CSV table of C-alpha atoms in Angstrom, one decimal:
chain,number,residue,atom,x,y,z
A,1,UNK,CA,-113.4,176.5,-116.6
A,2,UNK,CA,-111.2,178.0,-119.3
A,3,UNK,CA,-108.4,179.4,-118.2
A,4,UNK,CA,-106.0,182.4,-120.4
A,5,UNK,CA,-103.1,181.8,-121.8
A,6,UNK,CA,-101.2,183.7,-118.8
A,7,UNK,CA,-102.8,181.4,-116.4
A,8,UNK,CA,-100.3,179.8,-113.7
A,9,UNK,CA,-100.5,176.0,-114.5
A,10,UNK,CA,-101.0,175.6,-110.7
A,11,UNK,CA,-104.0,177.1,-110.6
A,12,UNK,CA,-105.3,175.4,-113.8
A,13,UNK,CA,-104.5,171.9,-112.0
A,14,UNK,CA,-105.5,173.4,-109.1
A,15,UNK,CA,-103.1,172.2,-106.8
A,16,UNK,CA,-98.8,173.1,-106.3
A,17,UNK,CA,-96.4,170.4,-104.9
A,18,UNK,CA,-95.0,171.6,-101.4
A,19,UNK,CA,-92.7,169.7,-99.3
A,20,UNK,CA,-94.3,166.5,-100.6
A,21,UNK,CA,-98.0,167.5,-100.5
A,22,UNK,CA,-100.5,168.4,-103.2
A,23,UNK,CA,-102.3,171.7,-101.7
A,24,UNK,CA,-104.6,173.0,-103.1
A,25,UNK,CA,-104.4,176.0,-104.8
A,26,UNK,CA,-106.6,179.1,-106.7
A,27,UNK,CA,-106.8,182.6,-107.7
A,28,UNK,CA,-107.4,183.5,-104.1
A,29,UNK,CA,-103.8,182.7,-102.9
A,30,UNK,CA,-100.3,182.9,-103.8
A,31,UNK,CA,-98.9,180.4,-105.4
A,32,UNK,CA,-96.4,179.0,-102.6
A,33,UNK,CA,-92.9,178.2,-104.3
A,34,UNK,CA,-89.4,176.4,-103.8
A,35,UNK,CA,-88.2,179.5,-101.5
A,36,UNK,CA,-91.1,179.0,-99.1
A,37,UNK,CA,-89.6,175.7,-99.0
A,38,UNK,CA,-86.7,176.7,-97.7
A,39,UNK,CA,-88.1,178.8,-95.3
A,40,UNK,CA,-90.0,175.9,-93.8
A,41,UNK,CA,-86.8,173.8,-93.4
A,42,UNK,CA,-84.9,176.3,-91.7
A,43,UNK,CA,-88.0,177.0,-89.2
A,44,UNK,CA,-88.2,173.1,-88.9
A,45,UNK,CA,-84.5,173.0,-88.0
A,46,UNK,CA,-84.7,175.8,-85.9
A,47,UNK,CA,-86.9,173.8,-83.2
A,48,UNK,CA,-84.7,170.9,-83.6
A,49,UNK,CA,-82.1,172.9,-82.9
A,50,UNK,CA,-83.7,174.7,-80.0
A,51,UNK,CA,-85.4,171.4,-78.6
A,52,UNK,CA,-89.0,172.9,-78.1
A,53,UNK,CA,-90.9,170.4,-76.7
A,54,UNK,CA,-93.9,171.7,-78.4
A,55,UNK,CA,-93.1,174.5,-80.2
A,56,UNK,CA,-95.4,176.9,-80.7
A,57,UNK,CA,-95.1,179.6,-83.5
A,58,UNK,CA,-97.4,182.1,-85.2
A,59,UNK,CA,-97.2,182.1,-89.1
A,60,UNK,CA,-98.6,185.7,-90.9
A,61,UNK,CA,-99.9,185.7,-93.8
A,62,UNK,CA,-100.9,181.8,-94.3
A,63,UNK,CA,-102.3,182.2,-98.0
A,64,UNK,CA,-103.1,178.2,-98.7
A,65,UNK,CA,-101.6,177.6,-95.5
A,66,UNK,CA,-98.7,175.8,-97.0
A,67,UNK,CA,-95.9,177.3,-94.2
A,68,UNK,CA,-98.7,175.8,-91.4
A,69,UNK,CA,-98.8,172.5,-93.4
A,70,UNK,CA,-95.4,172.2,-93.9
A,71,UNK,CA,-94.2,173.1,-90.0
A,72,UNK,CA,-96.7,171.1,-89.1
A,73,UNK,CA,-95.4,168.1,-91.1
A,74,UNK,CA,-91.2,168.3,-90.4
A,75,UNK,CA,-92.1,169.0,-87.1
A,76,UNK,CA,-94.3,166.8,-84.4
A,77,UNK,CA,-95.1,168.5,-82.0
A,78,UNK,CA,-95.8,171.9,-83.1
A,79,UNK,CA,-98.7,174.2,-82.9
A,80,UNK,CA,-99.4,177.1,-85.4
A,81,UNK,CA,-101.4,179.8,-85.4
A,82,UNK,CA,-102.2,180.3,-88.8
A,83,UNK,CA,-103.5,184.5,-89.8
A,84,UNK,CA,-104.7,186.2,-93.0
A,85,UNK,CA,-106.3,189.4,-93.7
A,86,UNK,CA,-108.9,187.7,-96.2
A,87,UNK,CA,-111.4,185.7,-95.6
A,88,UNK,CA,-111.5,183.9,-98.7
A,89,UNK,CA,-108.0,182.9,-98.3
A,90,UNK,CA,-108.6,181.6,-94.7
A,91,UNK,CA,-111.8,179.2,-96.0
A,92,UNK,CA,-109.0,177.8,-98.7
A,93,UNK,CA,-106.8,177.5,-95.6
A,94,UNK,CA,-109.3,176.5,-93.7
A,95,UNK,CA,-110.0,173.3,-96.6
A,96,UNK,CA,-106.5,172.7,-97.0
A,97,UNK,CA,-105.7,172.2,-92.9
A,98,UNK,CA,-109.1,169.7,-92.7
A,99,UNK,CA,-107.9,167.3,-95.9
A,100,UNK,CA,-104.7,167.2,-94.3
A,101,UNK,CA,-106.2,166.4,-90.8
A,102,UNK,CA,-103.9,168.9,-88.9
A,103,UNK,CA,-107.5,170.8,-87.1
A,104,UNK,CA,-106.2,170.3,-83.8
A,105,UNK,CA,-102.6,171.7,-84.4
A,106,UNK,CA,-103.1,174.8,-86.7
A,107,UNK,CA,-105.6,177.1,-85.7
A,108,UNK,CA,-106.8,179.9,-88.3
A,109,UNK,CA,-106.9,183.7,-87.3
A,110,UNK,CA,-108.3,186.9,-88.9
A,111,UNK,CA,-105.7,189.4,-89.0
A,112,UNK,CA,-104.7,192.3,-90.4
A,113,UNK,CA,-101.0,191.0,-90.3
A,114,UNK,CA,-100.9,191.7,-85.9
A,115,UNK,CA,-104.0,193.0,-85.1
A,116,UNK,CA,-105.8,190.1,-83.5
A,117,UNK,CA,-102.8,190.4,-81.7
A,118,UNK,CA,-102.8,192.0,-79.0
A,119,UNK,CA,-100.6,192.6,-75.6
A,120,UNK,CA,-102.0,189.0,-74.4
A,121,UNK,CA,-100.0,187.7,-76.6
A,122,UNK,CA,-96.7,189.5,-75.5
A,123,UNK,CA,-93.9,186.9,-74.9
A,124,UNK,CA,-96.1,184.3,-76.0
A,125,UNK,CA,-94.4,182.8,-79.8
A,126,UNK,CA,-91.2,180.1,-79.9
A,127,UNK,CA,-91.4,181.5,-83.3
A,128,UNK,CA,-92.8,184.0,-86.0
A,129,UNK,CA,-92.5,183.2,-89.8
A,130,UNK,CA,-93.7,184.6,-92.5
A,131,UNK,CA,-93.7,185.0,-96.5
A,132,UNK,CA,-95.0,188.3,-96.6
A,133,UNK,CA,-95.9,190.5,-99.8
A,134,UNK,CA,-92.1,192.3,-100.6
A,135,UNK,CA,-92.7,193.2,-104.1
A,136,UNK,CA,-91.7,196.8,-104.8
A,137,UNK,CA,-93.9,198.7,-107.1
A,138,UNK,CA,-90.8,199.4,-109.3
A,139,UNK,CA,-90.3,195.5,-109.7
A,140,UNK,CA,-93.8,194.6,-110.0
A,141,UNK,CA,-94.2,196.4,-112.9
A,142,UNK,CA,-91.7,194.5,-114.3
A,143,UNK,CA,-92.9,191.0,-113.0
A,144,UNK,CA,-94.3,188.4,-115.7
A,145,UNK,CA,-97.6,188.1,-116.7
A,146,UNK,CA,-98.1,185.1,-114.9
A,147,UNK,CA,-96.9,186.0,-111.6
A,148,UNK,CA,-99.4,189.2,-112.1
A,149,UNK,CA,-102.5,186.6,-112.4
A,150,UNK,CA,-101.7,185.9,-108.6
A,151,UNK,CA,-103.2,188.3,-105.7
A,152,UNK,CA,-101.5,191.8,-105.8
A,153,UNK,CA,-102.6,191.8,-102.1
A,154,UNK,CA,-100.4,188.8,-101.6
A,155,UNK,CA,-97.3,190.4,-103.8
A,156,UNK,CA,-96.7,194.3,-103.4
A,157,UNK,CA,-95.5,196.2,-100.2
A,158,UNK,CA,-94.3,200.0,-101.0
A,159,UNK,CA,-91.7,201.6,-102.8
A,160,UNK,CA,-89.3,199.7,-101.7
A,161,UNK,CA,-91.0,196.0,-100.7
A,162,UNK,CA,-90.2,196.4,-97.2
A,163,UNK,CA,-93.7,197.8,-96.1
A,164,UNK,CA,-95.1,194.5,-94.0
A,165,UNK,CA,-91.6,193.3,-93.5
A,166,UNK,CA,-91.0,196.2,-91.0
A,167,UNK,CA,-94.4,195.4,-89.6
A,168,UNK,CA,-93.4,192.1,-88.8
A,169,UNK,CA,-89.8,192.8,-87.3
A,170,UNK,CA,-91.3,196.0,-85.1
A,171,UNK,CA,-94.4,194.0,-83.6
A,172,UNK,CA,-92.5,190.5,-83.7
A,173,UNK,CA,-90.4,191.4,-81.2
A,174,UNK,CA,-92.6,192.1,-78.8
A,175,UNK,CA,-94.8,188.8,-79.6
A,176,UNK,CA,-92.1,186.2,-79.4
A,177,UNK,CA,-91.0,184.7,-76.2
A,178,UNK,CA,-87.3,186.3,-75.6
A,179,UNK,CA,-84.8,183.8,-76.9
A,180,UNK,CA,-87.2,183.0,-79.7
A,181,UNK,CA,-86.8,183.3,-83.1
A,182,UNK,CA,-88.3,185.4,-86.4
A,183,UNK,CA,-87.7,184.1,-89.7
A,184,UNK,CA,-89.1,185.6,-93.3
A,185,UNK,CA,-89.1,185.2,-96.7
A,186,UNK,CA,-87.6,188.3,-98.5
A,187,UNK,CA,-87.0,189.7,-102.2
A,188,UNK,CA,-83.7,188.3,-104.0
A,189,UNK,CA,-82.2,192.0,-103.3
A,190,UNK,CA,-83.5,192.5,-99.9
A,191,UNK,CA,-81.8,190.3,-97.4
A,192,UNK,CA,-79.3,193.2,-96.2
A,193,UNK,CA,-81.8,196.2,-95.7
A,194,UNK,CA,-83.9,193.2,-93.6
A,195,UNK,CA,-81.2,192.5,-91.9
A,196,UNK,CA,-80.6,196.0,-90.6
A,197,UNK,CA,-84.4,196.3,-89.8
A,198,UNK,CA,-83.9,193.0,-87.5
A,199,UNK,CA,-80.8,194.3,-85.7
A,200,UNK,CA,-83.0,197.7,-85.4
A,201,UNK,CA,-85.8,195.7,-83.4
A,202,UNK,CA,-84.0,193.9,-81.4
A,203,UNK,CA,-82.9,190.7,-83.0
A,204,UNK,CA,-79.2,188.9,-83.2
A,205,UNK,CA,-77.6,186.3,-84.2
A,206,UNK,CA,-79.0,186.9,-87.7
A,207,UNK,CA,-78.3,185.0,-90.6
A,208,UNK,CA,-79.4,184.6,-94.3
A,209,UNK,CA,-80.0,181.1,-96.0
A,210,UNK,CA,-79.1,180.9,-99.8
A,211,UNK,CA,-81.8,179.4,-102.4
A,212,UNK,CA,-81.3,177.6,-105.3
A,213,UNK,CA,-80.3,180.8,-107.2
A,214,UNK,CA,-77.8,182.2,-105.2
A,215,UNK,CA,-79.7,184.5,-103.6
A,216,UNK,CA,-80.6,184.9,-99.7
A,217,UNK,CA,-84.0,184.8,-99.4
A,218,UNK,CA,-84.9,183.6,-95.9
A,219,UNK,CA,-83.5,185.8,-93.1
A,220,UNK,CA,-83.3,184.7,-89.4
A,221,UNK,CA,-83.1,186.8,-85.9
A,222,UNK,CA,-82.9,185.7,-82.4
A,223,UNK,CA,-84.9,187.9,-80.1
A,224,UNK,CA,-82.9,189.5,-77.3
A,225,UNK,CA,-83.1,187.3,-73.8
């Protein structure tokens, strides 16, 4: 296949380096980066921290499933389910979870980020995480090329980038077992507006974690209980 000039050189090799793995990568997903990283680690040391036994934690928007993979690695014993609103990104997923043999601890979900979600599932999550889409349309228009060649499903949310991420905080609070814990990725100018959305759901004991740029980019909350 040739590939333009503005192609990402992961989806030209077909495959990104993530926490130690090769997944698999193409134009149906977002290319998962050194921020999601991050957010994996501070989920993974959130159970350690917590002492789940088996933790079990919903992740929306798995893209290659790289946040499932990841979890699913650092941490032993827990289960993931794994959701996305396409289902050409879930059969990547879906390739990516069987050539890393984790079929029996991540289960894949059609979603539209919580509709398959229903009350039965109230009180039911150790954990929520997610690298949702946060781009604004102001900075999106401003993004490089090659960052455009991936999924604008995958990237933009609103005027503002906050569209899904107050989607997640409003229904994640009712989805995660009280105690339990949310954690997102967010925009490199977006930590303190989602920390007010948090504290306006529900959550405490919030925090921000710092990537390698200076910039909080994975936000935390504890759900009330």
């Amino acid at each position: 296949m040739k590939y333009s000039e503005t192609t990402p050189v992961q989806y030209q090799e077909g495959t990104v380096r993530f926490l130690g793995m090769d997944i698999p990568v193409d134009e149906r997903v977002l290319i998962p980066r050194p921020e999601t990283e991050l957010l994996v680690e501070v989920v993974a040391g959130i159970c350690e921290e917590k002492r789940w036994k088996e933790p079990f934690i919903l992740d929306i928007g798995t893209g290659s499933g790289a946040i499932a993979l990841g979890i699913t690695k650092l941490v032993d014993t827990a289960h993931v389910i794994a959701s996305d609103v396409s289902q050409d990104v879930l059969a990547l997923a879906g390739e990516n979870i069987k050539k890393f043999k984790r079929e029996e601890r991540i289960e894949l979900t059609s979603s539209d980020m919580f509709s398959a979600f229903g009350s039965e599932y109230n009180d039911c999550f150790d954990c929520v995480v997610s690298n949702p889409p946060y781009v604004s349309d102001k900075d999106y228009g401003a993004l490089d090329a090659w960052v455009k060649a991936e999924p604008a499903l995958a990237l933009l949310a609103g005027a503002e980038g906050l569209d899904c991420l107050k989607v997640i905080a409003a229904e994640s609070s009712r989805v995660i077992k009280p105690g339990g814990v949310l954690a997102v990725e967010v925009g490199y100018d977006q930590a303190q507006k989602v920390k007010i959305l948090f504290e306006e759901y529900g959550f405490s004991d919030i925090k921000g974690f710092v990537d390698f740029g200076g910039h909080e980019r994975v936000i935390i909350g504890r759900r009330h209980g």
